[in-house]
Amino acid sequence: MDKSNLGKRKKSIKFKLLILPLILVFIAIAGIGSISSNFMKNSLYNQMREDGFMLGDQIAKQMELASISLETINEMLGDKISAAGRSIITNQANVNNQVLKQTAVDLGVDEIHWYNNQGEILYSTIEEYVGWTPSAGHPVEQFMLGNKDILIEDIRKDSESDNFLKYGYIRHTDGTFVQVGILANTVENMSQRFSIQRFVEDLAENEDIVYALFMDKSLKTIAHNNKDEIGIVFDDIGSKTVVEEGTPYSQEWYYEEEGISVYDVIMPAFVKGELIGAVSMGFSMEKVNSIVNRNLMMIIAFGALFFVILGTIMFNLSNYVVRTLNKAKAQLNLIASGDLTGKISLEDLNKKDEFGEINNALQDMQTSLEEMLKNISDTSHQVASSSEELTAISQQSAIAAEEVARTIEEIAKGASEQAKDTEKGATHINELGGLIEKDQQYVKNLNNSTDEVNKLKDEGFQILKDLVEKNKLSNKAANEVHEIIININESSEKIESASQMIRNISEQTNLLALNAAIEAARAGEAGRGFAVVADEIRKLAEQSNGFTEEIATVIQELTSKTGDAVNTMNEVGKIVTYQTESVEATNTKFEGISDAIERMQQVIADINRSGKGMEAKKNEIIDIIQNLSGISEENAAGTEEASASVEEQTASMEEISNASEALSKLAEEMQNSITKFRY
């Protein structure tokens, strides 16, 4: 694996440890801010709507009460005027200015005027008015010319003064009639104060209300804080809904006259159960938007502070993790390069977390490798030494075979002189041939032993290869332990978060329970009204149960992952056991090599003994051949065959020597491989 890939992986680990959690926290803060702002905005809108409905309902009720009150006052004044007028009509014969004044005082009226059938005042409580006649179109003239016997006017301003009076007329059968007036300045002031226009103007003085208006059943504006808009007819759905169905309505819209957004609340107005119109109020949304924006800014500020604090903590934690992993990686790189001299610091070994366990496992693995390499080195030295001895013995056997060949040549030269003893020579030569066959068999055995040495050598290499594979598995298991540790940390964070939430809910539950108990004790039988508190306690208890289940789930997840970590460490233990067994098997194989070499030495010893037997027989042949002379030509062929056999034996000895040299080279190569490691 090249360094560039290692660099990429390092960045990836730091990204997972630092950037990803911060991104998730940022998303969570943004989500909470958005949800909180929307929730607060909706809550304020709902509160504005409820307050608007409540205020509109109060205004409508005040208008109804004012209307009924004014109507009642007018009826009372009308009844009073009627009573005074009937009293004057009844006492018509005695009517004069003084009688009218006294009657006015007795009945609590302010003016009484007696008109003839031509509309001229004959008698009056105000003597200056005697002889006064109404002008054309005057209310007095209208009654005089009308057909009604009784008429009660609305309050109006007196044509002869600045006072407001309420007049009433009663006609006598002879065409004369009496006019009774009651001073109504106070009533008029009340009418003005309780008028619909005054109501909407008072409403509009509230800084939160942009406009206020009253529309009749035809949707025509009859009162508005901006008098220029009186007379406007509405055709929107909200106004129609309120007037037609008599139900409240609210909507958000843009008020072009002021250039701002308002929350329009429309309430139906009833008088004695009859719908007379609707009150519409436009609430300014600037304060609501300001509160929402301020809340959003606070969330952003606190979120940014939390983000910075969490980022600092995560940065320090990720630096610690990456720094520790880099140290472990550097140690593994040294081991991979063959340098076993580097040691892990005591600080890293004494760490109480999982990284300390990993460092101790690396230290144990390095120690095991050192011991294994020392054993292999010692064994390879022994193999090299045995190979050199085998080579020397083979060379000596070849020299002996050459001497035998020279001896046979001498025998061939003296064959002509050993004719008489040819038969004995032939017999001894046959015996010599048997010995040579035995030597060949010994050589075969030596070849078999050499083959066994090669086989054991191959098996030793295979075992070393298995050892390398098991080391790879050990590294993989260590990586799995690392991943499991990360998951355990994440699960621990979940447990901490859930536990905090449970503590908060428990505190609220205890507080609500205490409040409910206190209020219930105070209220007695009325304590049933605290059902709302009990219901809140129940909801909080359900939430506590939900969070308890979440904690149980997280704990199960943590337990499962911890079990995985234990299993992984068990696998690492098995791998270490396999490594030990591989080393032991390697030792066993090399012991087999040693045994094979010993057998080769025994075979060579047998060859030596056979050589001595051949030497003795050779001497006997020489003694016999010295007596031979006539049959040397017949023995020539036999001696040539013996020479050929010796040459074959010499060639076999050379092959054994070459094989021994090859084994020595292999042992030397093994030594060179081991010297690459420093320990």
Coordinates of C-alpha atoms in Angstrom, one line a residue, residues 292-490:
V292 CA -39.4 35.8 15.7
N293 CA -36.2 37.3 14.2
R294 CA -34.9 38.0 17.7
N295 CA -35.6 34.4 18.7
L296 CA -33.9 33.2 15.5
M297 CA -30.8 35.4 16.2
M298 CA -30.6 34.0 19.8
I299 CA -30.8 30.5 18.5
I300 CA -28.1 31.2 15.9
A301 CA -25.9 32.8 18.5
F302 CA -26.2 30.0 21.0
G303 CA -26.0 27.5 18.2
A304 CA -22.8 29.1 17.0
L305 CA -21.3 29.1 20.5
F306 CA -22.3 25.5 21.0
F307 CA -20.9 24.7 17.5
V308 CA -17.5 26.3 18.4
I309 CA -17.3 24.6 21.8
L310 CA -18.2 21.2 20.3
G311 CA -15.8 21.8 17.4
T312 CA -13.0 22.5 19.8
I313 CA -13.7 19.3 21.8
M314 CA -14.0 17.2 18.7
F315 CA -10.8 18.7 17.2
N316 CA -8.8 17.9 20.3
L317 CA -10.4 14.4 20.5
S318 CA -9.7 13.7 16.8
N319 CA -6.1 15.0 17.2
Y320 CA -5.6 12.6 20.1
V321 CA -7.0 9.6 18.1
V322 CA -5.1 10.4 14.9
R323 CA -1.9 11.1 16.9
T324 CA -2.2 7.7 18.7
L325 CA -3.0 5.9 15.4
N326 CA 0.0 7.5 13.7
K327 CA 2.3 6.2 16.4
A328 CA 0.9 2.7 16.0
K329 CA 1.2 3.0 12.2
A330 CA 4.8 4.1 12.5
Q331 CA 5.6 1.1 14.8
L332 CA 3.9 -1.3 12.3
N333 CA 5.8 0.3 9.4
L334 CA 9.1 -0.3 11.3
I335 CA 8.1 -4.0 11.8
A336 CA 7.1 -4.3 8.2
S337 CA 10.5 -2.9 7.1
G338 CA 12.3 -5.5 9.3
D339 CA 13.3 -3.2 12.1
L340 CA 12.3 -4.8 15.4
T341 CA 14.6 -2.5 17.5
G342 CA 12.0 0.3 17.9
K343 CA 10.1 0.2 21.2
I344 CA 6.7 1.6 22.1
S345 CA 6.9 4.3 24.8
L346 CA 5.8 3.6 28.3
E347 CA 3.4 6.5 28.1
D348 CA 1.5 4.8 25.2
L349 CA 1.7 1.3 26.9
N350 CA 0.3 2.7 30.1
K351 CA -2.8 4.3 28.5
K352 CA -6.0 3.1 30.2
D353 CA -8.1 3.2 27.0
E354 CA -8.4 0.8 24.1
F355 CA -5.4 2.5 22.4
G356 CA -3.3 1.3 25.4
E357 CA -4.5 -2.3 24.7
I358 CA -3.6 -2.0 21.1
N359 CA -0.1 -0.7 21.9
N360 CA 0.4 -3.6 24.3
A361 CA -0.8 -6.1 21.7
L362 CA 1.7 -4.6 19.2
Q363 CA 4.5 -4.9 21.8
D364 CA 3.7 -8.6 22.4
M365 CA 3.6 -9.3 18.7
Q366 CA 7.0 -7.6 18.2
T367 CA 8.5 -9.7 21.0
S368 CA 7.1 -12.9 19.5
L369 CA 8.6 -12.1 16.1
E370 CA 12.0 -11.4 17.7
E371 CA 12.0 -14.8 19.4
M372 CA 10.8 -16.6 16.3
L373 CA 13.5 -15.0 14.1
K374 CA 16.2 -15.9 16.7
N375 CA 15.1 -19.6 16.6
I376 CA 15.1 -19.6 12.8
S377 CA 18.5 -18.0 12.7
D378 CA 20.0 -20.7 15.0
T379 CA 18.4 -23.5 13.0
S380 CA 19.7 -22.1 9.7
H381 CA 23.2 -22.0 11.2
Q382 CA 22.9 -25.6 12.1
V383 CA 21.7 -26.5 8.6
A384 CA 24.6 -24.6 7.0
S385 CA 27.1 -26.4 9.2
S386 CA 25.7 -29.8 8.4
S387 CA 25.6 -29.1 4.7
E388 CA 29.3 -28.1 4.8
E389 CA 30.2 -31.4 6.6
L390 CA 28.1 -33.4 4.0
T391 CA 30.0 -31.6 1.2
A392 CA 33.4 -32.4 2.7
I393 CA 32.4 -36.1 3.2
S394 CA 31.2 -36.4 -0.4
Q395 CA 34.4 -34.9 -1.7
Q396 CA 36.4 -37.4 0.3
S397 CA 34.3 -40.3 -1.1
A398 CA 34.9 -39.0 -4.6
I399 CA 38.7 -38.9 -4.0
A400 CA 38.5 -42.5 -2.6
A401 CA 36.6 -43.6 -5.7
E402 CA 39.3 -42.0 -8.0
E403 CA 41.9 -43.9 -6.1
V404 CA 40.0 -47.1 -6.6
A405 CA 39.8 -46.4 -10.3
R406 CA 43.6 -45.9 -10.5
T407 CA 44.1 -49.1 -8.6
I408 CA 41.9 -51.0 -11.1
E409 CA 43.9 -49.5 -13.9
E410 CA 47.1 -50.9 -12.3
I411 CA 45.3 -54.2 -12.0
A412 CA 44.6 -54.1 -15.7
K413 CA 48.2 -53.4 -16.5
G414 CA 49.3 -56.4 -14.5
A415 CA 46.6 -58.7 -15.9
S416 CA 49.0 -60.3 -18.4
E417 CA 51.2 -61.3 -15.5
Q418 CA 48.4 -62.8 -13.4
A419 CA 47.0 -65.4 -15.8
K420 CA 47.3 -68.3 -13.4
D421 CA 45.3 -66.7 -10.6
T422 CA 42.5 -65.3 -13.0
E423 CA 39.8 -67.4 -11.6
K424 CA 40.5 -66.4 -8.1
G425 CA 40.8 -62.8 -9.3
A426 CA 37.4 -63.2 -11.0
T427 CA 35.9 -64.5 -7.8
H428 CA 37.3 -61.6 -5.8
I429 CA 36.2 -59.2 -8.5
N430 CA 32.7 -60.6 -8.2
E431 CA 32.8 -60.0 -4.5
L432 CA 34.1 -56.5 -5.2
G433 CA 31.2 -56.0 -7.6
G434 CA 28.8 -57.0 -4.7
L435 CA 30.5 -54.5 -2.5
I436 CA 30.1 -51.9 -5.2
E437 CA 26.4 -52.7 -5.5
K438 CA 26.1 -52.1 -1.8
D439 CA 27.9 -48.8 -2.3
Q440 CA 25.4 -47.9 -5.0
Q441 CA 22.5 -48.8 -2.6
Y442 CA 24.1 -46.6 0.0
V443 CA 24.4 -43.8 -2.5
K444 CA 20.7 -44.2 -3.3
N445 CA 19.8 -44.1 0.4
L446 CA 21.9 -40.9 0.6
N447 CA 20.0 -39.5 -2.4
N448 CA 16.7 -40.3 -0.6
S449 CA 17.9 -38.5 2.5
T450 CA 18.8 -35.5 0.4
D451 CA 15.4 -35.5 -1.1
E452 CA 13.9 -35.6 2.4
V453 CA 16.0 -32.7 3.4
N454 CA 14.7 -30.7 0.4
K455 CA 11.1 -31.7 1.2
L456 CA 11.5 -30.6 4.8
K457 CA 13.0 -27.4 3.6
D458 CA 10.0 -26.7 1.3
E459 CA 7.6 -27.4 4.2
G460 CA 9.5 -25.0 6.3
F461 CA 9.0 -22.2 3.7
Q462 CA 5.3 -23.1 3.5
I463 CA 5.0 -22.7 7.3
L464 CA 6.7 -19.4 7.1
K465 CA 4.3 -18.3 4.4
D466 CA 1.3 -19.4 6.7
L467 CA 2.9 -17.3 9.5
V468 CA 2.9 -14.2 7.2
E469 CA -0.8 -14.8 6.4
K470 CA -1.7 -15.1 10.1
N471 CA 0.1 -11.8 10.8
K472 CA -2.1 -10.2 8.1
L473 CA -5.2 -11.6 9.9
S474 CA -3.9 -10.2 13.1
N475 CA -3.6 -6.7 11.5
K476 CA -7.2 -7.1 10.2
A477 CA -8.5 -8.1 13.6
A478 CA -6.8 -5.0 15.1
N479 CA -8.6 -2.8 12.6
E480 CA -11.9 -4.4 13.5
V481 CA -11.2 -3.7 17.1
H482 CA -10.6 0.0 16.2
E483 CA -14.0 0.2 14.4
I484 CA -15.8 -1.4 17.3
I485 CA -14.2 1.0 19.7
I486 CA -15.5 3.9 17.6
N487 CA -19.0 2.5 17.6
I488 CA -18.9 2.0 21.4
N489 CA -18.0 5.7 21.8
E490 CA -20.9 6.7 19.7

